[in-house]
Amino acid sequence: MKSFAIIGLSSFGHFLAKALASSGHQIIVIDRDEDRVERVKSFVDKAIVADATDKETLASIGLGDVDGVIVSLGDQMDASVLVTLYLRELKVRNIVAKALTEDHGKILNIIGANRVVFPERDQAYRLAKILESQYVLDSIDLSDKISIIEIAPPREFIGRTLGELDLRRRYGVLVLIIKEVIPEEIVFVPNPDHLIKDTSILMILGENDKLAKIKKMK
């Protein structure tokens, strides 16, 4: 179990707090909007109504011992920059900041954010990858060049074994997991003799240009 503080309870901050709390982590939330704070009180450990852009107020909360502070003020660029700067001066060891633009992200990095995230941009890219193929159910970027895609099997896959498909040699991709719906089963690093059914779901790792060939299958 870890402890996190979330500054800013916009939609991103609210749902992040809920997700982390549901995983059993200790959560502190801070927002100057009393209504927003009231809406999360039932599932966080500590909910504080305060203006985090005031350095003395921020210092008085005592965030030095938490495992990470998430600055969810991306729609308020000046506020997110100021809060990130104060957190660095207060020697908070792990700062994650939400940004709206590339320039905003660069500034946050320069003044001390350990990691900058772009939720709206990343979600749009992810959705685009899912929509471009009838088989892709989900997509996770591991880097600019490598991803994992979750797909329903194209017609060419159904009724054949992984060995027969030989995806590593033909396409340079690796099947990490197969999720079987009937009967329900998850197979990690499946064997070459694993038969692909029309109800199988495959998680495939590869370079994006090679995965693109899989996505284009009929």
PDB file of C-alpha atoms in Angstrom:
ATOM      1  CA  MET A   1       0.000   0.000   0.000  1.00  0.00           C
ATOM      2  CA  LYS A   2       1.273   3.459  -0.941  1.00  0.00           C
ATOM      3  CA  SER A   3       0.188   6.984  -0.088  1.00  0.00           C
ATOM      4  CA  PHE A   4      -0.615   9.676  -2.638  1.00  0.00           C
ATOM      5  CA  ALA A   5      -1.775  13.279  -2.579  1.00  0.00           C
ATOM      6  CA  ILE A   6      -3.867  14.658  -5.418  1.00  0.00           C
ATOM      7  CA  ILE A   7      -4.012  18.419  -5.868  1.00  0.00           C
ATOM      8  CA  GLY A   8      -6.965  19.472  -7.990  1.00  0.00           C
ATOM      9  CA  LEU A   9     -10.249  17.587  -8.264  1.00  0.00           C
ATOM     10  CA  SER A  10     -11.249  18.106 -11.855  1.00  0.00           C
ATOM     11  CA  SER A  11     -12.618  14.988 -13.578  1.00  0.00           C
ATOM     12  CA  PHE A  12      -9.098  13.564 -13.936  1.00  0.00           C
ATOM     13  CA  GLY A  13      -8.206  14.159 -10.294  1.00  0.00           C
ATOM     14  CA  HIS A  14     -11.544  12.825  -9.054  1.00  0.00           C
ATOM     15  CA  PHE A  15     -11.365   9.554 -10.986  1.00  0.00           C
ATOM     16  CA  LEU A  16      -7.672   9.100 -10.222  1.00  0.00           C
ATOM     17  CA  ALA A  17      -8.417   9.419  -6.504  1.00  0.00           C
ATOM     18  CA  LYS A  18     -11.228   6.888  -6.833  1.00  0.00           C
ATOM     19  CA  ALA A  19      -9.072   4.407  -8.760  1.00  0.00           C
ATOM     20  CA  LEU A  20      -6.142   4.612  -6.344  1.00  0.00           C
ATOM     21  CA  ALA A  21      -8.416   4.384  -3.311  1.00  0.00           C
ATOM     22  CA  SER A  22     -10.164   1.315  -4.726  1.00  0.00           C
ATOM     23  CA  SER A  23      -6.746  -0.355  -5.009  1.00  0.00           C
ATOM     24  CA  GLY A  24      -6.222   0.143  -1.278  1.00  0.00           C
ATOM     25  CA  HIS A  25      -3.848   3.112  -1.302  1.00  0.00           C
ATOM     26  CA  GLN A  26      -4.010   5.987   1.180  1.00  0.00           C
ATOM     27  CA  ILE A  27      -5.239   9.134  -0.537  1.00  0.00           C
ATOM     28  CA  ILE A  28      -5.100  12.812   0.429  1.00  0.00           C
ATOM     29  CA  VAL A  29      -6.980  15.230  -1.815  1.00  0.00           C
ATOM     30  CA  ILE A  30      -6.682  19.013  -1.904  1.00  0.00           C
ATOM     31  CA  ASP A  31      -8.902  21.478  -3.743  1.00  0.00           C
ATOM     32  CA  ARG A  32     -10.155  24.964  -3.002  1.00  0.00           C
ATOM     33  CA  ASP A  33     -13.658  24.052  -4.213  1.00  0.00           C
ATOM     34  CA  GLU A  34     -15.607  22.758  -1.216  1.00  0.00           C
ATOM     35  CA  ASP A  35     -18.190  20.949  -3.360  1.00  0.00           C
ATOM     36  CA  ARG A  36     -15.507  18.972  -5.193  1.00  0.00           C
ATOM     37  CA  VAL A  37     -13.885  17.977  -1.916  1.00  0.00           C
ATOM     38  CA  GLU A  38     -17.241  16.936  -0.474  1.00  0.00           C
ATOM     39  CA  ARG A  39     -17.840  14.571  -3.408  1.00  0.00           C
ATOM     40  CA  VAL A  40     -14.714  12.500  -2.672  1.00  0.00           C
ATOM     41  CA  LYS A  41     -14.830  12.429   1.133  1.00  0.00           C
ATOM     42  CA  SER A  42     -16.503   9.031   1.251  1.00  0.00           C
ATOM     43  CA  PHE A  43     -13.645   7.142  -0.414  1.00  0.00           C
ATOM     44  CA  VAL A  44     -10.415   9.007   0.477  1.00  0.00           C
ATOM     45  CA  ASP A  45      -8.488   9.103   3.739  1.00  0.00           C
ATOM     46  CA  LYS A  46      -8.159  12.877   4.016  1.00  0.00           C
ATOM     47  CA  ALA A  47      -9.993  15.597   2.092  1.00  0.00           C
ATOM     48  CA  ILE A  48      -8.770  19.170   2.484  1.00  0.00           C
ATOM     49  CA  VAL A  49     -10.327  22.421   1.285  1.00  0.00           C
ATOM     50  CA  ALA A  50      -7.342  24.669   0.620  1.00  0.00           C
ATOM     51  CA  ASP A  51      -5.655  26.840  -1.984  1.00  0.00           C
ATOM     52  CA  ALA A  52      -2.524  24.909  -2.954  1.00  0.00           C
ATOM     53  CA  THR A  53      -1.103  27.940  -4.767  1.00  0.00           C
ATOM     54  CA  ASP A  54      -0.403  29.455  -1.342  1.00  0.00           C
ATOM     55  CA  LYS A  55       3.024  28.123  -0.382  1.00  0.00           C
ATOM     56  CA  GLU A  56       2.505  28.383   3.380  1.00  0.00           C
ATOM     57  CA  THR A  57      -0.786  26.512   3.153  1.00  0.00           C
ATOM     58  CA  LEU A  58       0.823  23.814   1.028  1.00  0.00           C
ATOM     59  CA  ALA A  59       3.730  23.476   3.454  1.00  0.00           C
ATOM     60  CA  SER A  60       1.379  23.170   6.433  1.00  0.00           C
ATOM     61  CA  ILE A  61      -0.354  20.117   4.935  1.00  0.00           C
ATOM     62  CA  GLY A  62       2.868  18.108   5.150  1.00  0.00           C
ATOM     63  CA  LEU A  63       3.357  16.144   1.953  1.00  0.00           C
ATOM     64  CA  GLY A  64       6.973  15.160   2.500  1.00  0.00           C
ATOM     65  CA  ASP A  65       6.216  11.567   3.458  1.00  0.00           C
ATOM     66  CA  VAL A  66       3.795  10.575   0.704  1.00  0.00           C
ATOM     67  CA  ASP A  67       4.938   8.316  -2.123  1.00  0.00           C
ATOM     68  CA  GLY A  68       3.783  10.742  -4.770  1.00  0.00           C
ATOM     69  CA  VAL A  69       1.934  14.001  -5.366  1.00  0.00           C
ATOM     70  CA  ILE A  70      -0.197  14.359  -8.486  1.00  0.00           C
ATOM     71  CA  VAL A  71      -0.809  17.925  -9.650  1.00  0.00           C
ATOM     72  CA  SER A  72      -4.118  17.736 -11.498  1.00  0.00           C
ATOM     73  CA  LEU A  73      -4.414  21.404 -12.425  1.00  0.00           C
ATOM     74  CA  GLY A  74      -3.706  21.085 -16.137  1.00  0.00           C
ATOM     75  CA  ASP A  75      -6.556  23.409 -17.092  1.00  0.00           C
ATOM     76  CA  GLN A  76      -5.008  26.099 -14.864  1.00  0.00           C
ATOM     77  CA  MET A  77      -1.526  26.387 -16.343  1.00  0.00           C
ATOM     78  CA  ASP A  78      -0.226  29.119 -14.070  1.00  0.00           C
ATOM     79  CA  ALA A  79      -1.512  27.338 -10.958  1.00  0.00           C
ATOM     80  CA  SER A  80      -0.028  23.976 -11.964  1.00  0.00           C
ATOM     81  CA  VAL A  81       3.370  25.574 -12.615  1.00  0.00           C
ATOM     82  CA  LEU A  82       3.313  27.399  -9.274  1.00  0.00           C
ATOM     83  CA  VAL A  83       2.241  24.340  -7.276  1.00  0.00           C
ATOM     84  CA  THR A  84       4.844  22.130  -8.967  1.00  0.00           C
ATOM     85  CA  LEU A  85       7.555  24.669  -8.164  1.00  0.00           C
ATOM     86  CA  TYR A  86       6.477  24.874  -4.513  1.00  0.00           C
ATOM     87  CA  LEU A  87       6.408  21.077  -4.196  1.00  0.00           C
ATOM     88  CA  ARG A  88       9.963  20.881  -5.487  1.00  0.00           C
ATOM     89  CA  GLU A  89      11.063  23.579  -3.019  1.00  0.00           C
ATOM     90  CA  LEU A  90       9.336  21.601  -0.253  1.00  0.00           C
ATOM     91  CA  LYS A  91      11.440  18.579  -1.296  1.00  0.00           C
ATOM     92  CA  VAL A  92       8.538  16.351  -2.304  1.00  0.00           C
ATOM     93  CA  ARG A  93      10.314  13.387  -3.852  1.00  0.00           C
ATOM     94  CA  ASN A  94       7.900  12.285  -6.580  1.00  0.00           C
ATOM     95  CA  ILE A  95       5.831  14.855  -8.477  1.00  0.00           C
ATOM     96  CA  VAL A  96       3.506  13.888 -11.332  1.00  0.00           C
ATOM     97  CA  ALA A  97       1.933  16.838 -13.145  1.00  0.00           C
ATOM     98  CA  LYS A  98      -0.876  16.984 -15.681  1.00  0.00           C
ATOM     99  CA  ALA A  99      -0.253  19.171 -18.732  1.00  0.00           C
ATOM    100  CA  LEU A 100      -2.428  20.456 -21.555  1.00  0.00           C
ATOM    101  CA  THR A 101       0.194  21.325 -24.170  1.00  0.00           C
ATOM    102  CA  GLU A 102       3.742  20.279 -25.066  1.00  0.00           C
ATOM    103  CA  ASP A 103       5.108  23.674 -23.972  1.00  0.00           C
ATOM    104  CA  HIS A 104       3.236  23.444 -20.679  1.00  0.00           C
ATOM    105  CA  GLY A 105       4.750  19.998 -20.170  1.00  0.00           C
ATOM    106  CA  LYS A 106       8.271  21.248 -20.886  1.00  0.00           C
ATOM    107  CA  ILE A 107       7.898  23.987 -18.278  1.00  0.00           C
ATOM    108  CA  LEU A 108       6.643  21.498 -15.694  1.00  0.00           C
ATOM    109  CA  ASN A 109       9.631  19.255 -16.380  1.00  0.00           C
ATOM    110  CA  ILE A 110      12.082  22.121 -16.100  1.00  0.00           C
ATOM    111  CA  ILE A 111      10.769  23.342 -12.747  1.00  0.00           C
ATOM    112  CA  GLY A 112      10.778  19.928 -11.121  1.00  0.00           C
ATOM    113  CA  ALA A 113       8.052  17.488 -12.165  1.00  0.00           C
ATOM    114  CA  ASN A 114       9.405  13.936 -12.189  1.00  0.00           C
ATOM    115  CA  ARG A 115       6.793  12.949 -14.722  1.00  0.00           C
ATOM    116  CA  VAL A 116       4.377  14.870 -16.919  1.00  0.00           C
ATOM    117  CA  VAL A 117       1.184  13.273 -18.237  1.00  0.00           C
ATOM    118  CA  PHE A 118      -1.177  14.337 -21.027  1.00  0.00           C
ATOM    119  CA  PRO A 119      -4.422  12.426 -20.308  1.00  0.00           C
ATOM    120  CA  GLU A 120      -6.564  14.003 -23.031  1.00  0.00           C
ATOM    121  CA  ARG A 121      -3.915  13.593 -25.737  1.00  0.00           C
ATOM    122  CA  ASP A 122      -2.991  10.049 -24.733  1.00  0.00           C
ATOM    123  CA  GLN A 123      -6.615   8.930 -24.536  1.00  0.00           C
ATOM    124  CA  ALA A 124      -7.311  10.395 -27.984  1.00  0.00           C
ATOM    125  CA  TYR A 125      -4.328   8.540 -29.498  1.00  0.00           C
ATOM    126  CA  ARG A 126      -5.410   5.321 -27.792  1.00  0.00           C
ATOM    127  CA  LEU A 127      -8.971   5.630 -29.060  1.00  0.00           C
ATOM    128  CA  ALA A 128      -7.731   6.345 -32.590  1.00  0.00           C
ATOM    129  CA  LYS A 129      -5.724   3.111 -32.564  1.00  0.00           C
ATOM    130  CA  ILE A 130      -8.762   1.154 -31.419  1.00  0.00           C
ATOM    131  CA  LEU A 131     -11.070   2.701 -34.029  1.00  0.00           C
ATOM    132  CA  GLU A 132      -8.730   2.192 -36.993  1.00  0.00           C
ATOM    133  CA  SER A 133      -9.145  -1.614 -36.906  1.00  0.00           C
ATOM    134  CA  GLN A 134     -12.270  -3.723 -36.483  1.00  0.00           C
ATOM    135  CA  TYR A 135     -10.321  -6.247 -34.395  1.00  0.00           C
ATOM    136  CA  VAL A 136      -8.453  -4.011 -31.924  1.00  0.00           C
ATOM    137  CA  LEU A 137     -10.108  -3.926 -28.497  1.00  0.00           C
ATOM    138  CA  ASP A 138      -7.426  -1.965 -26.637  1.00  0.00           C
ATOM    139  CA  SER A 139      -3.951  -0.521 -27.121  1.00  0.00           C
ATOM    140  CA  ILE A 140      -1.153   0.331 -24.687  1.00  0.00           C
ATOM    141  CA  ASP A 141       1.904   2.360 -25.724  1.00  0.00           C
ATOM    142  CA  LEU A 142       5.131   1.184 -24.063  1.00  0.00           C
ATOM    143  CA  SER A 143       7.253   3.713 -25.969  1.00  0.00           C
ATOM    144  CA  ASP A 144       7.084   5.789 -29.151  1.00  0.00           C
ATOM    145  CA  LYS A 145       7.855   2.655 -31.180  1.00  0.00           C
ATOM    146  CA  ILE A 146       6.517  -0.317 -29.194  1.00  0.00           C
ATOM    147  CA  SER A 147       2.962  -1.149 -28.101  1.00  0.00           C
ATOM    148  CA  ILE A 148       0.749  -3.941 -26.860  1.00  0.00           C
ATOM    149  CA  ILE A 149      -2.558  -4.447 -28.640  1.00  0.00           C
ATOM    150  CA  GLU A 150      -5.500  -6.525 -27.474  1.00  0.00           C
ATOM    151  CA  ILE A 151      -7.343  -8.004 -30.435  1.00  0.00           C
ATOM    152  CA  ALA A 152     -10.144 -10.331 -31.385  1.00  0.00           C
ATOM    153  CA  PRO A 153      -8.741 -12.879 -33.858  1.00  0.00           C
ATOM    154  CA  PRO A 154      -8.881 -12.000 -37.562  1.00  0.00           C
ATOM    155  CA  ARG A 155     -10.469 -14.712 -39.731  1.00  0.00           C
ATOM    156  CA  GLU A 156      -7.031 -15.981 -40.778  1.00  0.00           C
ATOM    157  CA  PHE A 157      -6.220 -16.858 -37.135  1.00  0.00           C
ATOM    158  CA  ILE A 158      -9.361 -18.833 -36.282  1.00  0.00           C
ATOM    159  CA  GLY A 159      -8.982 -22.610 -36.201  1.00  0.00           C
ATOM    160  CA  ARG A 160      -5.192 -22.478 -36.403  1.00  0.00           C
ATOM    161  CA  THR A 161      -2.496 -22.910 -33.759  1.00  0.00           C
ATOM    162  CA  LEU A 162       0.073 -20.257 -32.849  1.00  0.00           C
ATOM    163  CA  GLY A 163       2.727 -22.521 -34.355  1.00  0.00           C
ATOM    164  CA  GLU A 164       0.871 -22.604 -37.659  1.00  0.00           C
ATOM    165  CA  LEU A 165       0.411 -18.842 -37.641  1.00  0.00           C
ATOM    166  CA  ASP A 166       4.119 -18.326 -36.784  1.00  0.00           C
ATOM    167  CA  LEU A 167       3.523 -14.634 -36.032  1.00  0.00           C
ATOM    168  CA  ARG A 168       7.033 -14.009 -34.706  1.00  0.00           C
ATOM    169  CA  ARG A 169       8.673 -15.072 -37.968  1.00  0.00           C
ATOM    170  CA  ARG A 170       6.034 -13.650 -40.317  1.00  0.00           C
ATOM    171  CA  TYR A 171       5.383 -10.341 -38.566  1.00  0.00           C
ATOM    172  CA  GLY A 172       8.026  -9.949 -35.842  1.00  0.00           C
ATOM    173  CA  VAL A 173       5.432  -9.782 -33.043  1.00  0.00           C
ATOM    174  CA  LEU A 174       4.976 -11.816 -29.854  1.00  0.00           C
ATOM    175  CA  VAL A 175       1.730 -13.162 -28.377  1.00  0.00           C
ATOM    176  CA  LEU A 176       2.043 -12.509 -24.637  1.00  0.00           C
ATOM    177  CA  ILE A 177      -1.365 -13.611 -23.383  1.00  0.00           C
ATOM    178  CA  ILE A 178      -4.444 -15.347 -24.728  1.00  0.00           C
ATOM    179  CA  LYS A 179      -7.716 -14.830 -22.890  1.00  0.00           C
ATOM    180  CA  GLU A 180     -10.224 -17.593 -23.502  1.00  0.00           C
ATOM    181  CA  VAL A 181     -13.859 -16.754 -22.880  1.00  0.00           C
ATOM    182  CA  ILE A 182     -15.250 -20.310 -23.213  1.00  0.00           C
ATOM    183  CA  PRO A 183     -14.135 -21.869 -20.928  1.00  0.00           C
ATOM    184  CA  GLU A 184     -12.837 -18.802 -19.083  1.00  0.00           C
ATOM    185  CA  GLU A 185      -9.036 -18.977 -18.894  1.00  0.00           C
ATOM    186  CA  ILE A 186      -5.995 -16.700 -19.140  1.00  0.00           C
ATOM    187  CA  VAL A 187      -2.907 -18.261 -20.729  1.00  0.00           C
ATOM    188  CA  PHE A 188       0.428 -16.475 -20.233  1.00  0.00           C
ATOM    189  CA  VAL A 189       3.052 -16.976 -22.985  1.00  0.00           C
ATOM    190  CA  PRO A 190       0.934 -19.619 -24.740  1.00  0.00           C
ATOM    191  CA  ASN A 191       2.489 -22.699 -26.353  1.00  0.00           C
ATOM    192  CA  PRO A 192       2.795 -23.065 -30.149  1.00  0.00           C
ATOM    193  CA  ASP A 193       0.061 -25.746 -30.102  1.00  0.00           C
ATOM    194  CA  HIS A 194      -2.515 -23.344 -28.604  1.00  0.00           C
ATOM    195  CA  LEU A 195      -5.555 -23.328 -30.892  1.00  0.00           C
ATOM    196  CA  ILE A 196      -7.102 -19.946 -31.671  1.00  0.00           C
ATOM    197  CA  LYS A 197     -10.902 -19.878 -31.423  1.00  0.00           C
ATOM    198  CA  ASP A 198     -13.331 -17.196 -32.542  1.00  0.00           C
ATOM    199  CA  THR A 199     -13.855 -16.336 -28.863  1.00  0.00           C
ATOM    200  CA  SER A 200     -10.112 -15.992 -28.101  1.00  0.00           C
ATOM    201  CA  ILE A 201      -8.627 -12.591 -27.248  1.00  0.00           C
ATOM    202  CA  LEU A 202      -4.923 -12.061 -27.947  1.00  0.00           C
ATOM    203  CA  MET A 203      -2.517  -9.584 -26.375  1.00  0.00           C
ATOM    204  CA  ILE A 204       0.327  -8.980 -28.826  1.00  0.00           C
ATOM    205  CA  LEU A 205       3.604  -7.096 -28.278  1.00  0.00           C
ATOM    206  CA  GLY A 206       5.527  -5.537 -31.135  1.00  0.00           C
ATOM    207  CA  GLU A 207       6.887  -2.513 -32.930  1.00  0.00           C
ATOM    208  CA  ASN A 208       4.119  -0.235 -34.127  1.00  0.00           C
ATOM    209  CA  ASP A 209       4.872  -0.648 -37.838  1.00  0.00           C
ATOM    210  CA  LYS A 210       4.681  -4.441 -37.469  1.00  0.00           C
ATOM    211  CA  LEU A 211       1.524  -4.327 -35.382  1.00  0.00           C
ATOM    212  CA  ALA A 212      -0.039  -2.183 -38.113  1.00  0.00           C
ATOM    213  CA  LYS A 213       0.085  -5.205 -40.437  1.00  0.00           C
ATOM    214  CA  ILE A 214      -1.868  -7.258 -37.910  1.00  0.00           C
ATOM    215  CA  LYS A 215      -4.455  -4.493 -37.577  1.00  0.00           C
ATOM    216  CA  LYS A 216      -5.068  -4.465 -41.350  1.00  0.00           C
ATOM    217  CA  MET A 217      -6.007  -8.142 -41.496  1.00  0.00           C
ATOM    218  CA  LYS A 218      -9.540  -9.031 -42.537  1.00  0.00           C
TER     219      LYS A 218
END
